[in-house]
PDB file of C-alpha atoms and ligand atoms in Angstrom:
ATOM      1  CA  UNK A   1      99.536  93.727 115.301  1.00 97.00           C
ATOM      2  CA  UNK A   2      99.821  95.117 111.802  1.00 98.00           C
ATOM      3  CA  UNK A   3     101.999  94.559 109.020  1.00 98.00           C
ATOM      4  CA  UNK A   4     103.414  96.603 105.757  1.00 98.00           C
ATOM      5  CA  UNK A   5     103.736  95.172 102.560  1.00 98.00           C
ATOM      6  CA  UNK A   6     104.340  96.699  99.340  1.00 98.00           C
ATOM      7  CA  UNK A   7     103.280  94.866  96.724  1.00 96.00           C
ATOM      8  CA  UNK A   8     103.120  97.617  93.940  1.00 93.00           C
ATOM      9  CA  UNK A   9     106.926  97.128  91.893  1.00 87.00           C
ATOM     10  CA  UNK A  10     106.583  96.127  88.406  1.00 85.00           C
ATOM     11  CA  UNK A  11     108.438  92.989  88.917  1.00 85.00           C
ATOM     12  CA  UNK A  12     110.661  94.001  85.341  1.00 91.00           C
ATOM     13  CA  UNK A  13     113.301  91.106  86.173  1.00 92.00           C
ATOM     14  CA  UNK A  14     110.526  88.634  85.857  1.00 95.00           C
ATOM     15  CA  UNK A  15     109.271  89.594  82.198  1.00 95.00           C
ATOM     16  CA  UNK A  16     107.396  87.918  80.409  1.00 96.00           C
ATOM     17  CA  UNK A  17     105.932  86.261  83.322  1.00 94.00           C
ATOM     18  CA  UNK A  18     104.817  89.337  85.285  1.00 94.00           C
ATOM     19  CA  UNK A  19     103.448  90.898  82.037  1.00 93.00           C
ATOM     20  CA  UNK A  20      99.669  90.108  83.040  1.00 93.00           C
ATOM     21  CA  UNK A  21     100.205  88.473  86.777  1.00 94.00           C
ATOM     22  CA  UNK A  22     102.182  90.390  89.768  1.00 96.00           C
ATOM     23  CA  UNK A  23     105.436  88.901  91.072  1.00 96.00           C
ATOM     24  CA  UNK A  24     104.129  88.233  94.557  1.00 97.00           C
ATOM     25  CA  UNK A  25     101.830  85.694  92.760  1.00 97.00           C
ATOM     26  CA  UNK A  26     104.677  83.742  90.819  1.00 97.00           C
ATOM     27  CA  UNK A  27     104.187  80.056  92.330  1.00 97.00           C
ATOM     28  CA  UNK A  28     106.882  79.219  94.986  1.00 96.00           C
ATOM     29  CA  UNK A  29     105.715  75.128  94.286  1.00 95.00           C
ATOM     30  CA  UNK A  30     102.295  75.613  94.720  1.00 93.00           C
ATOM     31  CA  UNK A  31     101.935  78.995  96.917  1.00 96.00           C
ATOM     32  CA  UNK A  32     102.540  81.709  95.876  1.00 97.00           C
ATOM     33  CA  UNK A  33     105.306  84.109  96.725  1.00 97.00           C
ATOM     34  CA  UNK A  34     103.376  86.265  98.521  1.00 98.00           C
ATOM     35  CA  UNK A  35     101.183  83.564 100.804  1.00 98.00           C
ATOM     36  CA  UNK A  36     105.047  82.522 102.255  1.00 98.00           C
ATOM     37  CA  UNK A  37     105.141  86.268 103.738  1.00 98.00           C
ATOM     38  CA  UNK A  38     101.858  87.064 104.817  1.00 98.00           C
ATOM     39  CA  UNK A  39     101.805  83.294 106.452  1.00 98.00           C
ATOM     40  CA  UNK A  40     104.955  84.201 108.428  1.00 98.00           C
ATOM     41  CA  UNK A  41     103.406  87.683 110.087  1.00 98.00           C
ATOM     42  CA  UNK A  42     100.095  86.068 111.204  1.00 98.00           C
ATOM     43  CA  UNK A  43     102.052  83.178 112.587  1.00 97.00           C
ATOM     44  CA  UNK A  44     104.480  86.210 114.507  1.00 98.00           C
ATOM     45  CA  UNK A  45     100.897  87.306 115.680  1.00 97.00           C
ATOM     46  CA  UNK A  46     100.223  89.961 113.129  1.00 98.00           C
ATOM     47  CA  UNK A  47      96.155  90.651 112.784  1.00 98.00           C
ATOM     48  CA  UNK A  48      96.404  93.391 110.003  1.00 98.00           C
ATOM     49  CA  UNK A  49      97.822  93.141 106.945  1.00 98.00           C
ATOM     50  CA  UNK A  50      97.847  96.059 104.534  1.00 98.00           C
ATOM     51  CA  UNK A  51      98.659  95.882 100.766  1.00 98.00           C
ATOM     52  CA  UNK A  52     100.133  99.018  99.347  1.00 98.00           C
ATOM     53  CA  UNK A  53      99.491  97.494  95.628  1.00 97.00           C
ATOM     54  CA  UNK A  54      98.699  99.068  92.434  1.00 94.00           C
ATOM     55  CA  UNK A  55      95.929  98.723  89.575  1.00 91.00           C
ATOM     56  CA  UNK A  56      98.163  95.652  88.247  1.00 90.00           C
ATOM     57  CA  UNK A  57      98.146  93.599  91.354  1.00 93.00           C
ATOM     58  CA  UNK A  58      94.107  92.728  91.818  1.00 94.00           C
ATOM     59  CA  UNK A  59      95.423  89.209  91.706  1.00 96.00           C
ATOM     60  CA  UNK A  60      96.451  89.702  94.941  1.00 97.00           C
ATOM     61  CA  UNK A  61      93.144  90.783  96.821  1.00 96.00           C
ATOM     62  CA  UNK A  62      91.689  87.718  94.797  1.00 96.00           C
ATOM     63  CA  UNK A  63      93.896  85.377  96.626  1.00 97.00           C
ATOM     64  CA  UNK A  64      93.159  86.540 100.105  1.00 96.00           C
ATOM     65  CA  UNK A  65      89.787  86.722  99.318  1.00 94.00           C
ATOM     66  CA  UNK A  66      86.873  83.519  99.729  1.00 92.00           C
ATOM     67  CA  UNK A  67      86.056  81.672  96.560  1.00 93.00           C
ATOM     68  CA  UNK A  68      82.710  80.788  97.266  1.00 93.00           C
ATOM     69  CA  UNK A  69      82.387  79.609  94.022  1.00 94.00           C
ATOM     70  CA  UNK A  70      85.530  77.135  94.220  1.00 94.00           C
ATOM     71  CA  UNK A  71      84.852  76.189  97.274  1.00 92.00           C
ATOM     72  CA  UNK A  72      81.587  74.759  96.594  1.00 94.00           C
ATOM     73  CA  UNK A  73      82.923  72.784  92.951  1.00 94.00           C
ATOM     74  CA  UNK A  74      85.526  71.369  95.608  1.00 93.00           C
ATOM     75  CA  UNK A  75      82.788  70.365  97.944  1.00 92.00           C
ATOM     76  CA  UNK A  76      80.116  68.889  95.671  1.00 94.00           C
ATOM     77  CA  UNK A  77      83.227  66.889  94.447  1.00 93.00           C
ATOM     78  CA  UNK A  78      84.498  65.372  97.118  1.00 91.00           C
ATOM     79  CA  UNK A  79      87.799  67.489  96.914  1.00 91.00           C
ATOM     80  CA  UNK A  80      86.819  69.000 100.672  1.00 88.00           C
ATOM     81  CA  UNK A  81      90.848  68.328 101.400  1.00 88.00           C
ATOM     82  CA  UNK A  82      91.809  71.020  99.205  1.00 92.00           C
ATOM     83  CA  UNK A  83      89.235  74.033 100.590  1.00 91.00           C
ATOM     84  CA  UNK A  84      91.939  74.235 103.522  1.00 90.00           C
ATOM     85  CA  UNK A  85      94.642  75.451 100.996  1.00 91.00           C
ATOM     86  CA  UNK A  86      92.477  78.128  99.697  1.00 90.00           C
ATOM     87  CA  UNK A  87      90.614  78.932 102.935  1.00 90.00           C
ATOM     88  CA  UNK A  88      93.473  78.803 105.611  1.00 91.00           C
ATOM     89  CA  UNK A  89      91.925  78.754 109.190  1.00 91.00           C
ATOM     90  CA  UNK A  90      95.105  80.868 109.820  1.00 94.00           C
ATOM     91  CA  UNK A  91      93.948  84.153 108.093  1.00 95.00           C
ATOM     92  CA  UNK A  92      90.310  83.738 109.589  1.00 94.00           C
ATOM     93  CA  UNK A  93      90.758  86.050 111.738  1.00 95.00           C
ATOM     94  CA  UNK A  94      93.030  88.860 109.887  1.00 97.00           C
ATOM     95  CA  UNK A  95      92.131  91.426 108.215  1.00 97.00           C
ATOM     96  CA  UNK A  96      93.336  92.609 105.035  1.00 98.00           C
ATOM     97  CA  UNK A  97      93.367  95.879 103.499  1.00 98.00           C
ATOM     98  CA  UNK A  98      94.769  97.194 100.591  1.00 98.00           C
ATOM     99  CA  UNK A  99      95.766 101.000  99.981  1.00 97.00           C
ATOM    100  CA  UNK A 100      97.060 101.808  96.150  1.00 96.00           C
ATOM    101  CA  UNK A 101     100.008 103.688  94.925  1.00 94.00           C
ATOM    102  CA  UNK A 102      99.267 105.621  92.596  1.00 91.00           C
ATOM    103  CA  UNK A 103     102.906 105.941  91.472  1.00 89.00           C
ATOM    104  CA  UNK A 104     105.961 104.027  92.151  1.00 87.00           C
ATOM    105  CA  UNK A 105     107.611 106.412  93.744  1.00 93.00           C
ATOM    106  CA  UNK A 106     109.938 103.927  95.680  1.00 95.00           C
ATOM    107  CA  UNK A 107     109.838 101.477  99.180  1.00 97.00           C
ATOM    108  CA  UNK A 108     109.552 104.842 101.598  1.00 98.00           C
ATOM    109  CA  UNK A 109     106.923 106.747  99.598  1.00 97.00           C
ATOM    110  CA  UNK A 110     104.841 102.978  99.851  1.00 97.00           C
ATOM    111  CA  UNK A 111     105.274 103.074 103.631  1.00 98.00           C
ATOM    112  CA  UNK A 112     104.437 106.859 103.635  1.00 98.00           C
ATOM    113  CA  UNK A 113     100.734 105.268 102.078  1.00 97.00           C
ATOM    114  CA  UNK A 114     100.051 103.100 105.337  1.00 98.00           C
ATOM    115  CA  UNK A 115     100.311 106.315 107.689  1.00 97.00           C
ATOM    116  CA  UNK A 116      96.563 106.965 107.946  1.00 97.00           C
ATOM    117  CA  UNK A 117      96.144 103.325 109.322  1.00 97.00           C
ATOM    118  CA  UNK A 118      98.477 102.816 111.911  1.00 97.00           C
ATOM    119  CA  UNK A 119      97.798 104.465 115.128  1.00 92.00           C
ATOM    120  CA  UNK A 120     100.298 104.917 118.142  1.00 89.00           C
ATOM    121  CA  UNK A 121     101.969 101.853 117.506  1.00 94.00           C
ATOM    122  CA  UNK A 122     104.920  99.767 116.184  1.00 97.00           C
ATOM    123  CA  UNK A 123     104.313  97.919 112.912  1.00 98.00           C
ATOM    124  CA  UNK A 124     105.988  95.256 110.858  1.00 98.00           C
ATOM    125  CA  UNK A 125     107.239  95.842 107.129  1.00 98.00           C
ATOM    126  CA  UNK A 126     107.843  92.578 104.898  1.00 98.00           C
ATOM    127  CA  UNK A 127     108.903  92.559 101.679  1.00 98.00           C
ATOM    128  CA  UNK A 128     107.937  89.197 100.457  1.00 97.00           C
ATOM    129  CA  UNK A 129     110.641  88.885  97.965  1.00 96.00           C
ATOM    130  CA  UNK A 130     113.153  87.891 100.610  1.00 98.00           C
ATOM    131  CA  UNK A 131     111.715  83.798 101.477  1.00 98.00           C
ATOM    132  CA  UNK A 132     113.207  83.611 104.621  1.00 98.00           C
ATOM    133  CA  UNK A 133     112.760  80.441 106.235  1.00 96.00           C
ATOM    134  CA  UNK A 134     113.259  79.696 110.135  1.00 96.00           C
ATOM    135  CA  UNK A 135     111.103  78.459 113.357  1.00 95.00           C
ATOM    136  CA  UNK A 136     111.192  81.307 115.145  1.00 96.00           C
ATOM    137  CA  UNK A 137     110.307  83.332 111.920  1.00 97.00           C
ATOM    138  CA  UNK A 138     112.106  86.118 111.310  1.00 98.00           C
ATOM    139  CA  UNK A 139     109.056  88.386 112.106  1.00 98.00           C
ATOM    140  CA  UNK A 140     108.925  86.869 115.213  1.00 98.00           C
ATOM    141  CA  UNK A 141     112.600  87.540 115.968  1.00 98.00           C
ATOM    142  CA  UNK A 142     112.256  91.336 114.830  1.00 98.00           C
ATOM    143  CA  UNK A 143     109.084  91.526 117.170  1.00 98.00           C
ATOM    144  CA  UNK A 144     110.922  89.701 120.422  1.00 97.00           C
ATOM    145  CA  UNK A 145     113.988  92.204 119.578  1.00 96.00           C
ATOM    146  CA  UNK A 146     111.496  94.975 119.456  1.00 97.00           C
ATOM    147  CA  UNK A 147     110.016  93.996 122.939  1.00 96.00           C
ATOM    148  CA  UNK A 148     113.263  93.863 123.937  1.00 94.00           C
ATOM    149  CA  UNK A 149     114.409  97.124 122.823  1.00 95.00           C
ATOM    150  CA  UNK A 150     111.610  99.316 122.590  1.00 96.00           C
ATOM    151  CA  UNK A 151     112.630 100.634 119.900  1.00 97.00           C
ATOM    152  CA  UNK A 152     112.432  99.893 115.399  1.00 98.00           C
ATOM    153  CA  UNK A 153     114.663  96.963 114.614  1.00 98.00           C
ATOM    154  CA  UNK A 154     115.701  95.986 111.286  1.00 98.00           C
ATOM    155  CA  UNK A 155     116.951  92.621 110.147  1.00 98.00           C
ATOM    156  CA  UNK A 156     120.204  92.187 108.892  1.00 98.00           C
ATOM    157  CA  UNK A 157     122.438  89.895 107.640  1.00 97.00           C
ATOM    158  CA  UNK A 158     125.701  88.920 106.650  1.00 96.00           C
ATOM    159  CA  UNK A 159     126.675  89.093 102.878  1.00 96.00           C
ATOM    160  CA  UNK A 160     130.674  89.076 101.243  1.00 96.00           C
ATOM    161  CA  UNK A 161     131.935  92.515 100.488  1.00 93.00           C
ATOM    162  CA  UNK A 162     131.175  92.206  96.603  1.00 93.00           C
ATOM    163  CA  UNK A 163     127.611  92.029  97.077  1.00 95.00           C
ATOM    164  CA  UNK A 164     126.987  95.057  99.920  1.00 97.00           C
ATOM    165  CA  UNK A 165     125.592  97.484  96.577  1.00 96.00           C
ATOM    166  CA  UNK A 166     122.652  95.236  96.309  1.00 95.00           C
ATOM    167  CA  UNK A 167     121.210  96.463  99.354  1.00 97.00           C
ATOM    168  CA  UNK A 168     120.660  98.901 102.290  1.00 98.00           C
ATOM    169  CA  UNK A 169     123.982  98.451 104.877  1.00 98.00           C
ATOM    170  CA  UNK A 170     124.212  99.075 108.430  1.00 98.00           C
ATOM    171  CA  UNK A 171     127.139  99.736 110.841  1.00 96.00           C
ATOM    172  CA  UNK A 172     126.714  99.769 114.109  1.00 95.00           C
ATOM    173  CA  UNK A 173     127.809  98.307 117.520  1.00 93.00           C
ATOM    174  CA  UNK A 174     127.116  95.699 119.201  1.00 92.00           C
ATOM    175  CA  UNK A 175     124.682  96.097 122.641  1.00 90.00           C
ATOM    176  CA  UNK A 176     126.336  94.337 125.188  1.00 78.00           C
ATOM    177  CA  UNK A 177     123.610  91.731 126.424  1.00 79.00           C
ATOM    178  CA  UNK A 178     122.711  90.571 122.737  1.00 79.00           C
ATOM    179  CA  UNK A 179     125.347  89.385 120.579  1.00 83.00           C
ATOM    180  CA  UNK A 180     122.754  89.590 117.630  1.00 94.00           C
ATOM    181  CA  UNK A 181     122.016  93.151 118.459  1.00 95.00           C
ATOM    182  CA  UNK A 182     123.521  96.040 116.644  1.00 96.00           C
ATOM    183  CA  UNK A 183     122.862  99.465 117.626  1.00 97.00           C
ATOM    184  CA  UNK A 184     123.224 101.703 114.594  1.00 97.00           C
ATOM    185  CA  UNK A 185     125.296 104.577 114.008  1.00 96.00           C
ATOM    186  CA  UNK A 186     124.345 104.910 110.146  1.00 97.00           C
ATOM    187  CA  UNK A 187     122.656 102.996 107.261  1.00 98.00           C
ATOM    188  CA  UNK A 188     123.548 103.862 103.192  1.00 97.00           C
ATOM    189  CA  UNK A 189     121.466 102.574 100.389  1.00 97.00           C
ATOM    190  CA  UNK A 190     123.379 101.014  98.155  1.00 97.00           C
ATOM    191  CA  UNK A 191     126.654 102.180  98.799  1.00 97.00           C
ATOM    192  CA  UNK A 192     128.742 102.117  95.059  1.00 95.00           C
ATOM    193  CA  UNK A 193     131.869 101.506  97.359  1.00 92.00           C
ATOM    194  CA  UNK A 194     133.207 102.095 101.092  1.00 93.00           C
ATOM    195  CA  UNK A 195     130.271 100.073 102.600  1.00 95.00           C
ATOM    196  CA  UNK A 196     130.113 101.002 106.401  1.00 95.00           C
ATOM    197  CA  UNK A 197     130.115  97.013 106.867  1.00 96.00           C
ATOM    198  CA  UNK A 198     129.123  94.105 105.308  1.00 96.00           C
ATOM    199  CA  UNK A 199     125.838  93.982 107.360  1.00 97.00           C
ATOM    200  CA  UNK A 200     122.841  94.108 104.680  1.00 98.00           C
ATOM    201  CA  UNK A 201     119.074  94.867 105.195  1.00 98.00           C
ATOM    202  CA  UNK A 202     117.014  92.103 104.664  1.00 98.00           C
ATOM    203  CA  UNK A 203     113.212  93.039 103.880  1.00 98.00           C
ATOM    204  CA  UNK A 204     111.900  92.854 107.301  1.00 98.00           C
ATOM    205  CA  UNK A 205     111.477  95.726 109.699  1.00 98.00           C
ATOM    206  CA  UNK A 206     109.624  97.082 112.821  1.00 98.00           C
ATOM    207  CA  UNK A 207     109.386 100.666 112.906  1.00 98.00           C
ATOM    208  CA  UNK A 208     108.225 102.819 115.405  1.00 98.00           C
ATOM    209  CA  UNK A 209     105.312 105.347 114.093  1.00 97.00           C
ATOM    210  CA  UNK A 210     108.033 107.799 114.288  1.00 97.00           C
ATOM    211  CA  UNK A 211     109.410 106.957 110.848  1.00 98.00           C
ATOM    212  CA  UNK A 212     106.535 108.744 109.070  1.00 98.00           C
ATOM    213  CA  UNK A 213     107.392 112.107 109.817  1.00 97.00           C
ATOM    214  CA  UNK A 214     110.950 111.204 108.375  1.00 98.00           C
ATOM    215  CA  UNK A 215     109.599 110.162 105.404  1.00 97.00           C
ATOM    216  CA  UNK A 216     107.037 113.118 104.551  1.00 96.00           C
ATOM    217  CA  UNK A 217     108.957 114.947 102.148  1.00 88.00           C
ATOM    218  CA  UNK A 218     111.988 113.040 101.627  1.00 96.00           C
ATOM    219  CA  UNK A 219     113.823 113.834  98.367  1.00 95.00           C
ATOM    220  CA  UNK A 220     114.095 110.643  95.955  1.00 96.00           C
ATOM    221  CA  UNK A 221     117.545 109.240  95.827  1.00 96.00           C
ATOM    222  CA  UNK A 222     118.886 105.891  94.769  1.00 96.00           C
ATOM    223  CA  UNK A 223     117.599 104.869  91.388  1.00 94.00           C
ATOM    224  CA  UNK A 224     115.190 108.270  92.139  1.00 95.00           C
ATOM    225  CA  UNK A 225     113.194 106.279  94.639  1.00 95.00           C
ATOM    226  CA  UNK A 226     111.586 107.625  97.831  1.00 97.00           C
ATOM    227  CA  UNK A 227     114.448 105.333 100.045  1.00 98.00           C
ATOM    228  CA  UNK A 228     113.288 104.110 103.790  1.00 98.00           C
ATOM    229  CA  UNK A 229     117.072 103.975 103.996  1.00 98.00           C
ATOM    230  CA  UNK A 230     116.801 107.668 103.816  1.00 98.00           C
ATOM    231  CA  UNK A 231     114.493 108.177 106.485  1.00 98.00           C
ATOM    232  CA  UNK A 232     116.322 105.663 109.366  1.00 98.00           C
ATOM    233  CA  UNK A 233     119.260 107.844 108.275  1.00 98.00           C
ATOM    234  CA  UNK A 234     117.425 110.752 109.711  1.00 97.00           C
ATOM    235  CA  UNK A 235     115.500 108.454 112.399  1.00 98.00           C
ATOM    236  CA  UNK A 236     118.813 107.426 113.912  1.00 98.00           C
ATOM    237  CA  UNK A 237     120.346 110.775 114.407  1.00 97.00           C
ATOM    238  CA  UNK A 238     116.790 111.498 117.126  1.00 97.00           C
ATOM    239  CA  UNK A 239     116.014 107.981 118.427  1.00 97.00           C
ATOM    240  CA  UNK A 240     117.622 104.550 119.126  1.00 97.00           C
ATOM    241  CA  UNK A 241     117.751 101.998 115.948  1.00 98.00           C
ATOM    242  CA  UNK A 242     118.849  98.258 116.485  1.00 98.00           C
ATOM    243  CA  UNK A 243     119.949  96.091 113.577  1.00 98.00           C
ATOM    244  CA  UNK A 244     118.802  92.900 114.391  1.00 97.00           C
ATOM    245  CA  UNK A 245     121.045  89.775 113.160  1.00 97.00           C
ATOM    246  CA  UNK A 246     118.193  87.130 112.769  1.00 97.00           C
ATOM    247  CA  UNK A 247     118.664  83.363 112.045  1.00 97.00           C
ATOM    248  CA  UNK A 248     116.852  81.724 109.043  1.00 97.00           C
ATOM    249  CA  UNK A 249     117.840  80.605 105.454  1.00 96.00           C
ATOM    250  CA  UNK A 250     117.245  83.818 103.074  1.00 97.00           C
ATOM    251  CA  UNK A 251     115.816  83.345  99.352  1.00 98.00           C
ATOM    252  CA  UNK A 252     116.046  86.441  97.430  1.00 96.00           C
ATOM    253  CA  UNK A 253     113.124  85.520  95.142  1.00 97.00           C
ATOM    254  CA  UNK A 254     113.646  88.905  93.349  1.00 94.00           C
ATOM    255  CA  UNK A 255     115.993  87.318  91.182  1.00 94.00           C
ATOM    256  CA  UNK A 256     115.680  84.683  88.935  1.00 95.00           C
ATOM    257  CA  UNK A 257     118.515  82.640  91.252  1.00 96.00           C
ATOM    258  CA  UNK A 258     117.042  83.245  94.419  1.00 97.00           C
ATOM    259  CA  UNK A 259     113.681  82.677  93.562  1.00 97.00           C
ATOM    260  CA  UNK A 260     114.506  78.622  91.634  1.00 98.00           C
ATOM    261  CA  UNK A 261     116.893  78.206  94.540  1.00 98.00           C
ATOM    262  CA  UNK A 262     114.061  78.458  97.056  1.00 97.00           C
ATOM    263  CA  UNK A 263     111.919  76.346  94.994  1.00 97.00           C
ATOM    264  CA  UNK A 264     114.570  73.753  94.772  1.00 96.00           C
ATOM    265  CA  UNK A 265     115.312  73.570  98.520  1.00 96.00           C
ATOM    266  CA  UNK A 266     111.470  73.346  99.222  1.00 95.00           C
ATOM    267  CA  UNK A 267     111.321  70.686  96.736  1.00 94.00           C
ATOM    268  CA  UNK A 268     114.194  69.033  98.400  1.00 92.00           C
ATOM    269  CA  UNK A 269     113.226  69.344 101.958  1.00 89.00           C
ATOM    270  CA  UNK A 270     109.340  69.556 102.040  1.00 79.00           C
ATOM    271  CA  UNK A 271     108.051  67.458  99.367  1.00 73.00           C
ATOM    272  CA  UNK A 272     107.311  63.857  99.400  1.00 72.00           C
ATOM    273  CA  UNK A 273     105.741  63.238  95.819  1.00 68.00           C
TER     274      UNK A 273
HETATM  275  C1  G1P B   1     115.038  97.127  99.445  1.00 96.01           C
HETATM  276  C2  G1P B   1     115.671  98.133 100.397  1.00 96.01           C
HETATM  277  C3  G1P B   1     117.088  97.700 100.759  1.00 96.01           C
HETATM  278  C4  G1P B   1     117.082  96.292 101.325  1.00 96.01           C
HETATM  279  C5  G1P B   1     116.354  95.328 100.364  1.00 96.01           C
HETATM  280  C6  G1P B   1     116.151  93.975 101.013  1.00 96.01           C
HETATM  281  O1  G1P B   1     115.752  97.177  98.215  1.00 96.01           O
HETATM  282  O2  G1P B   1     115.676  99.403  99.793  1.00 96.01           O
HETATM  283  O3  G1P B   1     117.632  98.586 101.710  1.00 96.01           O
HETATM  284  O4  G1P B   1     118.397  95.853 101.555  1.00 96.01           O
HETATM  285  O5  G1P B   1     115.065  95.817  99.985  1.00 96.01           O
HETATM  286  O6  G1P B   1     115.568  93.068 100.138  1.00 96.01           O
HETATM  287  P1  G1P B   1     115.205  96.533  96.838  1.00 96.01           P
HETATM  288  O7  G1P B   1     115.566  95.072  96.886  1.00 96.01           O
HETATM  289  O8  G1P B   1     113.725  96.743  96.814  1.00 96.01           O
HETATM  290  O9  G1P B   1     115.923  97.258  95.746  1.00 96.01           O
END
């Protein structure tokens, strides 16, 4: 019932348009990157989300936050079809909290910040830079493989050799009964060369509470960041760990590429003005 999602990176490859508004908020048409995300875990059932953000990212708690004062210009002007779009009868009922990083100290050390409000339970991590568009959502896939397995699942997918240094890589084999399902046997971060498949992370994971006490005092390594590569490295060699092979269409709005090719499919496929 909760969900993960740091929000606190500096969003450098977007400069000069994340000099004075985060990344997450960077309009996807007219949502922004972030509402795609959060959208996707309360649809998957999700009740709790929690920010890790930083001083930079207030924009954010703005967004999921009422507008009484918008709401009311749109009401005394007849504009009552747009308080839907800013009031979503979807996130009524969640709850969202928001936890700051001090420092950036990298994906694991942002998890590491949710600890003190998860209790003895699985939770969902989303990184909302990877758009990832299916019906069943990914989440919901992670969370049915989860059920399934009872154990953390991370999404995966498939991506040509040349590219395996841009993210986390998996190998492991196959469980019998799920062709999707990979149990693994290790995970790199960024591997410079002999990936141990061409299996990449995508930025959606259960986890199993267990995954804290892996992370407390993990040594910074890829680009000196806290890695939660690192800690499923550690995870797997105590507990079970399936790689889960989801379906969906993957935007990696990090980069400049990803992020206008998601806008242009949504324009393509969704709009009709
Ligand atoms: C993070 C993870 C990486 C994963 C990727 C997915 O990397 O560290 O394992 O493959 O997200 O988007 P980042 O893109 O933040 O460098």
């Amino acid at each position: 019932t909760k969900a993960v999602f740091p929000v606190a990176g500096l969003g450098t490859r977007f400069l000069p348009a994340t000099k004075a508004i985060p990344k997450e908020m960077l309009p996807v048409i007219d949502k922004p990157l972030i509402e795609y995300a959060v959208e996707e875990a309360v649809l998957a059932g999700i009740k709790e989300i929690i920010f890790i953000t930083s001083h930079t990212k207030r924009a954010i708690e703005d967004h999921f936050d009422q507008n009484f004062e918008l709401e009311e210009k749109l009401l005394n002007s007849g504009k009552d079809d747009y308080l839907e779009k800013i009031n979503r009868t979807i996130f009524q009922d969640v709850k969202f909290t928001y936890v700051r990083q001090k420092n950036q100290r990298g994906l694991g050390d942002a998890i590491l910040h949710a600890e003190h409000l998860i209790q003895d339970e699985a939770f969902a991590v989303l990184l909302a830079d990877d758009l990832i568009l299916n019906d069943p959502s990914c989440t919901s896939q992670l969370i049915s493989a989860f059920e399934k397995n009872h154990c953390s699942v991370i999404g995966v997918n498939e991506v040509p050799q040349e590219q395996t240094s841009k993210y986390g890589v998996i190998s492991g084999n196959k469980v019998d009964h799920e062709k999707a399902t990979f149990l693994l046997n290790d995970i790199v971060e960024k591997p410079q060369n002999n990936p141990p498949s061409n299996l990449a992370v995508v930025g959606r994971y259960v986890l199993t509470k267990s995954v804290f006490g892996y992370l407390q005092n993990l040594a910074p390594s890829v680009g000196n960041e806290v890695q939660l590569t690192d800690a499923i490295k550690l995870m797997i060699q105590d507990e079970t760990v399936v790689g889960y092979l989801y379906e969906g269409q993957k935007f990696d709005c990090g980069s400049r590429h990803g992020y206008v090719n998601a806008i242009k499919y949504l324009a393509d496929n969704l709009l009709d003005d």
